[in-house]
Amino acid sequence: MRPLLALIAAAAVLLLAGSAGAELVATAGYRLKTVHVPGAAFAGLARDGASLLVTDLAGGRLYRRDENGGLVAFGPVFPHGPDVIGDPTGPYRAARVDSELIVAQGWKPTDADEDRLDHSLVAIDAAGRTRVISNDFWNPFDFVAADQGFYVVDAARNSVEHVEPNGRKKTLISFRRLPQAADTLQRLSPTEFEAGSDYEVDAVPTGIALYKGRLYVTLFGGFPFLAGAGKVVSISTGGASEARLEADGLNAPVAIAFAGDGAMLVLEHGTYDQKQGFAKGSGRLLRINAATKNRSTILDGLIRPVSVLVWDERQLVVSDLAGSLHFLRRD
């Protein structure tokens, strides 16, 4: 194990905004500090008592960040490596649920053999033993715990699934493909898309949150990841044939959380260029007013962000694939 990732003193890596290679801009009223770990690819964030729980796709590990700022690896090494499009796959999300840690493990890395933990929802007990709750997924990207099990987004199946503790699974909704404006596609590639032609992309559900009895889901939108094609929708916990639109015009939204006042916090992965991929520094954390739907940017300039966590009424945490944890504290 690399010593740098095994244990990191906060004083050694607590950096000013922008030090990890992007010009980060926090809105007025927030103070920003960034912890950067070279070689890491941080993904899931959750609170585990007084500790911050973090998943790292680069090493397939779970980490705890204690009150003193140290990052300590624990538990098993999960399957990890590049997926079919070259992005990292591994333990996408983790959360404390009663006496166990629950992990959403992504699909099989392209350069690895089949593993029982691939594309699964996994429980880890206090002794570090793993138990597969269900591996009947294609790419479980995020989940939220509920009284009768878990609500899981399967990004590859374009669905939201309800999974009981015994592994029994029920599909709550399968998202339809998202139609795209023909003129937008024609401007993107005039030789590939003719003017006036129709085009649809997969919905690609990513983040999920449970708020006031409804499930809120970010729809990332499939390739070619058009600017403004992403959405946030909601469904009842009992399932629905149609989802209710909550926000649209988003740039690859990847995660969602709710502030104490009910505002939606939506994390945009960024804008995409077919030659260069997702533009460096194009990720944003947005705040969307529940009543008026007005939007404001809390944090701009992120490099491929993945998760947002409401730590308490004053502090937010954002992770990214560039190996950074961003701590936003309201003055």
Tab-separated table of C-alpha atoms in Angstrom:
chain	number	residue	atom	x	y	z
A	1	MET	CA	0.000	0.000	0.000
A	2	ARG	CA	1.292	3.461	-0.824
A	3	PRO	CA	2.214	5.216	2.435
A	4	LEU	CA	0.818	8.518	1.177
A	5	LEU	CA	-2.643	7.019	0.880
A	6	ALA	CA	-2.437	4.916	4.037
A	7	LEU	CA	-2.149	7.828	6.430
A	8	ILE	CA	-2.102	11.525	5.618
A	9	ALA	CA	-1.729	14.310	8.124
A	10	ALA	CA	-4.071	17.158	7.314
A	11	ALA	CA	-1.439	19.779	7.966
A	12	ALA	CA	0.722	18.330	5.210
A	13	VAL	CA	-1.920	18.304	2.505
A	14	LEU	CA	-4.359	21.060	3.412
A	15	LEU	CA	-4.109	23.299	0.382
A	16	LEU	CA	-5.562	26.562	-0.768
A	17	ALA	CA	-8.278	26.499	-3.401
A	18	GLY	CA	-6.847	25.977	-6.859
A	19	SER	CA	-3.683	24.187	-5.737
A	20	ALA	CA	-4.753	20.869	-7.304
A	21	GLY	CA	-4.629	22.395	-10.783
A	22	ALA	CA	-7.990	24.143	-11.232
A	23	GLU	CA	-9.127	27.668	-10.497
A	24	LEU	CA	-11.777	26.976	-7.886
A	25	VAL	CA	-14.221	29.733	-7.036
A	26	ALA	CA	-16.530	29.506	-4.008
A	27	THR	CA	-19.504	31.810	-3.707
A	28	ALA	CA	-19.460	34.652	-1.207
A	29	GLY	CA	-20.155	33.473	2.326
A	30	TYR	CA	-18.243	30.194	1.996
A	31	ARG	CA	-14.640	29.412	2.902
A	32	LEU	CA	-12.981	26.690	0.837
A	33	LYS	CA	-10.151	24.341	1.740
A	34	THR	CA	-8.961	21.446	-0.403
A	35	VAL	CA	-7.162	18.234	0.519
A	36	HIS	CA	-5.354	16.762	-2.490
A	37	VAL	CA	-3.882	13.263	-2.686
A	38	PRO	CA	-1.821	12.603	-5.842
A	39	GLY	CA	-2.864	9.383	-7.554
A	40	ALA	CA	-6.228	9.073	-5.802
A	41	ALA	CA	-9.641	9.123	-7.485
A	42	PHE	CA	-12.124	9.975	-4.749
A	43	ALA	CA	-15.774	9.064	-5.261
A	44	GLY	CA	-18.231	8.252	-2.448
A	45	LEU	CA	-18.685	10.416	0.643
A	46	ALA	CA	-20.651	9.654	3.806
A	47	ARG	CA	-20.620	10.454	7.502
A	48	ASP	CA	-19.592	7.626	9.841
A	49	GLY	CA	-19.998	9.029	13.339
A	50	ALA	CA	-17.411	11.777	13.713
A	51	SER	CA	-15.418	10.479	10.719
A	52	LEU	CA	-15.720	11.160	7.011
A	53	LEU	CA	-16.057	7.983	4.961
A	54	VAL	CA	-14.424	8.197	1.512
A	55	THR	CA	-14.066	5.704	-1.341
A	56	ASP	CA	-11.052	5.721	-3.665
A	57	LEU	CA	-11.481	4.213	-7.121
A	58	ALA	CA	-7.763	4.337	-7.904
A	59	GLY	CA	-6.903	1.787	-5.205
A	60	GLY	CA	-10.286	0.158	-4.589
A	61	ARG	CA	-10.161	1.148	-0.922
A	62	LEU	CA	-12.370	2.700	1.727
A	63	TYR	CA	-10.888	5.455	3.889
A	64	ARG	CA	-11.848	7.210	7.087
A	65	ARG	CA	-10.817	10.792	7.648
A	66	ASP	CA	-10.773	11.453	11.374
A	67	GLU	CA	-11.210	14.709	13.291
A	68	ASN	CA	-7.452	15.348	13.028
A	69	GLY	CA	-7.514	15.104	9.239
A	70	GLY	CA	-5.790	11.744	8.803
A	71	LEU	CA	-6.911	9.394	6.014
A	72	VAL	CA	-6.695	5.737	7.012
A	73	ALA	CA	-7.502	2.812	4.692
A	74	PHE	CA	-9.516	-0.129	6.033
A	75	GLY	CA	-11.540	-3.113	4.897
A	76	PRO	CA	-11.068	-5.200	1.759
A	77	VAL	CA	-9.505	-4.150	-1.516
A	78	PHE	CA	-12.389	-3.984	-3.981
A	79	PRO	CA	-12.040	-4.767	-7.694
A	80	HIS	CA	-10.799	-1.621	-9.427
A	81	GLY	CA	-9.348	-0.447	-12.706
A	82	PRO	CA	-10.479	1.209	-15.957
A	83	ASP	CA	-13.950	0.440	-17.275
A	84	VAL	CA	-14.917	0.009	-20.936
A	85	ILE	CA	-14.547	3.738	-21.673
A	86	GLY	CA	-11.380	4.187	-19.618
A	87	ASP	CA	-12.923	5.730	-16.506
A	88	PRO	CA	-12.141	4.245	-13.080
A	89	THR	CA	-14.540	1.705	-11.635
A	90	GLY	CA	-14.564	0.308	-8.116
A	91	PRO	CA	-16.351	1.116	-4.835
A	92	TYR	CA	-18.488	4.026	-6.066
A	93	ARG	CA	-20.343	4.762	-2.842
A	94	ALA	CA	-20.298	3.645	0.812
A	95	ALA	CA	-22.451	4.454	3.824
A	96	ARG	CA	-22.944	3.382	7.432
A	97	VAL	CA	-26.241	1.532	7.894
A	98	ASP	CA	-26.685	0.355	11.478
A	99	SER	CA	-23.784	-1.977	12.348
A	100	GLU	CA	-22.645	-2.510	8.746
A	101	LEU	CA	-21.031	-0.519	5.986
A	102	ILE	CA	-22.846	-0.787	2.663
A	103	VAL	CA	-20.853	-0.375	-0.547
A	104	ALA	CA	-22.045	0.066	-4.141
A	105	GLN	CA	-19.382	-1.674	-6.230
A	106	GLY	CA	-19.180	-0.858	-9.940
A	107	TRP	CA	-18.993	-3.111	-12.949
A	108	LYS	CA	-16.027	-5.366	-13.716
A	109	PRO	CA	-12.791	-3.605	-14.683
A	110	THR	CA	-11.809	-4.457	-18.245
A	111	ASP	CA	-8.368	-5.724	-17.219
A	112	ALA	CA	-9.550	-7.977	-14.354
A	113	ASP	CA	-11.045	-11.430	-13.961
A	114	GLU	CA	-14.610	-11.897	-12.762
A	115	ASP	CA	-15.024	-11.313	-9.026
A	116	ARG	CA	-17.968	-12.073	-6.751
A	117	LEU	CA	-18.026	-8.404	-5.698
A	118	ASP	CA	-18.420	-7.043	-9.244
A	119	HIS	CA	-21.552	-4.929	-9.950
A	120	SER	CA	-22.983	-5.562	-6.486
A	121	LEU	CA	-24.329	-4.095	-3.284
A	122	VAL	CA	-22.017	-5.319	-0.525
A	123	ALA	CA	-22.251	-5.296	3.290
A	124	ILE	CA	-19.133	-5.200	5.495
A	125	ASP	CA	-19.509	-6.201	9.147
A	126	ALA	CA	-17.492	-5.008	12.148
A	127	ALA	CA	-14.972	-7.822	11.640
A	128	GLY	CA	-14.343	-6.774	8.025
A	129	ARG	CA	-16.208	-9.716	6.474
A	130	THR	CA	-18.029	-9.009	3.210
A	131	ARG	CA	-21.498	-10.223	2.302
A	132	VAL	CA	-23.004	-9.680	-1.139
A	133	ILE	CA	-26.566	-8.431	-0.733
A	134	SER	CA	-27.179	-8.591	-4.485
A	135	ASN	CA	-25.026	-8.682	-7.603
A	136	ASP	CA	-27.999	-8.551	-9.962
A	137	PHE	CA	-26.948	-5.171	-11.344
A	138	TRP	CA	-25.025	-3.942	-14.335
A	139	ASN	CA	-23.519	-0.800	-12.815
A	140	PRO	CA	-24.880	0.249	-9.387
A	141	PHE	CA	-23.614	3.814	-9.070
A	142	ASP	CA	-25.354	5.121	-5.960
A	143	PHE	CA	-27.853	4.075	-3.308
A	144	VAL	CA	-29.828	5.327	-0.348
A	145	ALA	CA	-30.909	3.261	2.645
A	146	ALA	CA	-34.572	2.946	3.613
A	147	ASP	CA	-36.627	1.114	6.244
A	148	GLN	CA	-37.198	-1.905	4.030
A	149	GLY	CA	-33.815	-2.094	2.275
A	150	PHE	CA	-32.090	0.108	-0.283
A	151	TYR	CA	-32.911	2.193	-3.325
A	152	VAL	CA	-30.169	1.698	-5.919
A	153	VAL	CA	-29.567	3.464	-9.227
A	154	ASP	CA	-28.286	1.152	-11.954
A	155	ALA	CA	-26.585	3.530	-14.369
A	156	ALA	CA	-26.166	0.915	-17.103
A	157	ARG	CA	-29.733	-0.417	-16.930
A	158	ASN	CA	-31.141	3.135	-16.680
A	159	SER	CA	-33.250	2.134	-13.702
A	160	VAL	CA	-33.932	2.614	-10.013
A	161	GLU	CA	-34.163	-0.641	-8.068
A	162	HIS	CA	-35.504	-1.445	-4.611
A	163	VAL	CA	-33.417	-4.134	-2.910
A	164	GLU	CA	-34.584	-5.849	0.263
A	165	PRO	CA	-32.005	-6.884	2.904
A	166	ASN	CA	-32.327	-10.486	1.682
A	167	GLY	CA	-31.389	-9.424	-1.861
A	168	ARG	CA	-34.853	-9.572	-3.400
A	169	LYS	CA	-35.011	-6.860	-6.047
A	170	LYS	CA	-37.799	-4.891	-7.723
A	171	THR	CA	-37.501	-2.300	-10.494
A	172	LEU	CA	-39.228	0.948	-9.512
A	173	ILE	CA	-38.690	2.721	-12.828
A	174	SER	CA	-36.825	2.263	-16.084
A	175	PHE	CA	-35.982	5.621	-17.606
A	176	ARG	CA	-36.744	6.285	-21.231
A	177	ARG	CA	-34.060	7.566	-23.559
A	178	LEU	CA	-33.736	11.346	-23.642
A	179	PRO	CA	-34.465	13.111	-26.951
A	180	GLN	CA	-31.886	15.673	-28.038
A	181	ALA	CA	-32.302	18.768	-30.153
A	182	ALA	CA	-31.306	17.946	-33.728
A	183	ASP	CA	-29.716	21.359	-34.348
A	184	THR	CA	-27.466	20.909	-31.308
A	185	LEU	CA	-26.186	17.598	-32.620
A	186	GLN	CA	-25.675	19.033	-36.096
A	187	ARG	CA	-23.491	21.790	-34.656
A	188	LEU	CA	-21.589	19.169	-32.644
A	189	SER	CA	-20.752	17.076	-35.708
A	190	PRO	CA	-22.273	18.294	-38.995
A	191	THR	CA	-20.870	15.285	-40.874
A	192	GLU	CA	-22.410	12.730	-38.495
A	193	PHE	CA	-25.756	14.333	-37.646
A	194	GLU	CA	-27.868	15.729	-40.448
A	195	ALA	CA	-29.900	18.871	-39.861
A	196	GLY	CA	-33.355	17.993	-38.580
A	197	SER	CA	-32.480	14.412	-37.673
A	198	ASP	CA	-33.742	12.958	-34.397
A	199	TYR	CA	-31.360	11.596	-31.783
A	200	GLU	CA	-31.778	10.090	-28.317
A	201	VAL	CA	-29.325	9.205	-25.550
A	202	ASP	CA	-29.591	6.918	-22.540
A	203	ALA	CA	-30.792	8.624	-19.358
A	204	VAL	CA	-27.876	7.243	-17.258
A	205	PRO	CA	-29.139	7.745	-13.676
A	206	THR	CA	-26.297	8.521	-11.290
A	207	GLY	CA	-27.004	10.221	-7.943
A	208	ILE	CA	-30.000	9.532	-5.707
A	209	ALA	CA	-31.437	11.160	-2.594
A	210	LEU	CA	-34.519	10.457	-0.472
A	211	TYR	CA	-36.368	13.607	0.600
A	212	LYS	CA	-39.867	13.911	2.076
A	213	GLY	CA	-41.016	10.569	0.764
A	214	ARG	CA	-39.725	10.992	-2.793
A	215	LEU	CA	-36.629	9.720	-4.549
A	216	TYR	CA	-34.673	12.375	-6.440
A	217	VAL	CA	-32.398	11.126	-9.208
A	218	THR	CA	-29.839	12.880	-11.393
A	219	LEU	CA	-29.921	11.871	-15.061
A	220	PHE	CA	-26.394	12.286	-16.392
A	221	GLY	CA	-27.309	11.721	-20.039
A	222	GLY	CA	-25.378	9.412	-22.342
A	223	PHE	CA	-22.739	10.043	-24.985
A	224	PRO	CA	-22.035	12.577	-26.472
A	225	PHE	CA	-22.807	14.203	-23.080
A	226	LEU	CA	-24.371	17.343	-24.509
A	227	ALA	CA	-24.259	20.539	-22.492
A	228	GLY	CA	-27.618	21.196	-20.847
A	229	ALA	CA	-28.951	17.687	-21.531
A	230	GLY	CA	-28.923	16.557	-17.885
A	231	LYS	CA	-31.947	16.536	-15.582
A	232	VAL	CA	-33.119	15.939	-12.034
A	233	VAL	CA	-36.336	13.944	-11.703
A	234	SER	CA	-38.265	12.479	-8.789
A	235	ILE	CA	-40.489	9.452	-8.217
A	236	SER	CA	-42.427	8.081	-5.275
A	237	THR	CA	-40.790	5.357	-3.218
A	238	GLY	CA	-43.477	2.964	-4.439
A	239	GLY	CA	-42.343	3.366	-8.037
A	240	ALA	CA	-43.810	5.163	-11.029
A	241	SER	CA	-44.197	4.752	-14.767
A	242	GLU	CA	-43.344	8.427	-15.263
A	243	ALA	CA	-40.901	10.631	-13.372
A	244	ARG	CA	-41.600	14.227	-12.324
A	245	LEU	CA	-39.173	16.770	-13.723
A	246	GLU	CA	-37.489	18.830	-10.993
A	247	ALA	CA	-34.694	20.566	-12.940
A	248	ASP	CA	-33.285	20.471	-16.465
A	249	GLY	CA	-30.641	22.191	-18.565
A	250	LEU	CA	-27.850	20.637	-16.464
A	251	ASN	CA	-24.325	19.655	-17.511
A	252	ALA	CA	-23.960	15.940	-16.697
A	253	PRO	CA	-25.390	16.037	-13.136
A	254	VAL	CA	-23.749	13.270	-11.119
A	255	ALA	CA	-24.951	13.676	-7.501
A	256	ILE	CA	-27.683	15.287	-5.445
A	257	ALA	CA	-28.230	16.170	-1.791
A	258	PHE	CA	-30.611	18.378	0.172
A	259	ALA	CA	-29.674	21.283	2.418
A	260	GLY	CA	-31.398	21.833	5.745
A	261	ASP	CA	-33.725	24.433	4.226
A	262	GLY	CA	-34.846	22.027	1.495
A	263	ALA	CA	-32.734	23.442	-1.333
A	264	MET	CA	-31.427	20.917	-3.852
A	265	LEU	CA	-27.645	20.698	-4.111
A	266	VAL	CA	-26.789	19.352	-7.557
A	267	LEU	CA	-23.248	18.460	-8.580
A	268	GLU	CA	-22.459	18.847	-12.288
A	269	HIS	CA	-19.666	16.639	-13.644
A	270	GLY	CA	-18.967	19.225	-16.343
A	271	THR	CA	-19.062	19.868	-20.085
A	272	TYR	CA	-17.709	17.422	-22.623
A	273	ASP	CA	-15.537	17.754	-25.717
A	274	GLN	CA	-15.225	14.765	-28.044
A	275	LYS	CA	-11.477	15.312	-28.484
A	276	GLN	CA	-10.467	16.220	-24.931
A	277	GLY	CA	-13.154	14.597	-22.785
A	278	PHE	CA	-14.724	16.434	-19.834
A	279	ALA	CA	-13.300	19.946	-19.739
A	280	LYS	CA	-10.944	20.607	-16.853
A	281	GLY	CA	-12.553	22.921	-14.322
A	282	SER	CA	-16.055	22.711	-15.840
A	283	GLY	CA	-17.645	20.952	-12.851
A	284	ARG	CA	-19.949	22.957	-10.569
A	285	LEU	CA	-21.939	22.611	-7.369
A	286	LEU	CA	-25.347	24.253	-7.807
A	287	ARG	CA	-27.972	25.257	-5.292
A	288	ILE	CA	-31.552	25.138	-6.589
A	289	ASN	CA	-34.270	26.812	-4.542
A	290	ALA	CA	-37.078	24.358	-3.816
A	291	ALA	CA	-39.890	26.861	-4.287
A	292	THR	CA	-38.662	29.248	-6.994
A	293	LYS	CA	-36.260	26.869	-8.807
A	294	ASN	CA	-33.759	29.732	-8.951
A	295	ARG	CA	-30.174	28.530	-9.292
A	296	SER	CA	-26.899	29.744	-7.910
A	297	THR	CA	-23.371	28.347	-8.089
A	298	ILE	CA	-21.774	27.470	-4.751
A	299	LEU	CA	-18.489	26.131	-6.145
A	300	ASP	CA	-17.110	26.461	-9.680
A	301	GLY	CA	-13.986	25.150	-11.397
A	302	LEU	CA	-14.140	21.503	-10.296
A	303	ILE	CA	-12.324	18.684	-12.101
A	304	ARG	CA	-14.680	15.738	-12.642
A	305	PRO	CA	-16.514	15.875	-9.281
A	306	VAL	CA	-18.405	12.785	-8.099
A	307	SER	CA	-20.154	13.273	-4.731
A	308	VAL	CA	-21.530	16.006	-2.489
A	309	LEU	CA	-22.168	15.501	1.222
A	310	VAL	CA	-24.037	17.788	3.614
A	311	TRP	CA	-21.835	17.345	6.678
A	312	ASP	CA	-23.868	19.636	8.922
A	313	GLU	CA	-25.788	22.906	8.664
A	314	ARG	CA	-22.576	24.842	7.924
A	315	GLN	CA	-20.277	22.498	5.996
A	316	LEU	CA	-20.390	20.695	2.650
A	317	VAL	CA	-17.881	18.238	1.209
A	318	VAL	CA	-17.254	17.496	-2.487
A	319	SER	CA	-15.075	14.709	-3.932
A	320	ASP	CA	-13.491	14.450	-7.370
A	321	LEU	CA	-11.650	11.997	-9.596
A	322	ALA	CA	-8.591	14.280	-9.561
A	323	GLY	CA	-7.869	13.113	-6.002
A	324	SER	CA	-9.260	16.080	-4.093
A	325	LEU	CA	-11.682	16.591	-1.222
A	326	HIS	CA	-13.174	20.081	-1.090
A	327	PHE	CA	-14.501	21.407	2.231
A	328	LEU	CA	-16.913	24.334	2.007
A	329	ARG	CA	-17.722	26.053	5.261
A	330	ARG	CA	-20.319	28.771	5.532
A	331	ASP	CA	-19.195	31.864	7.419
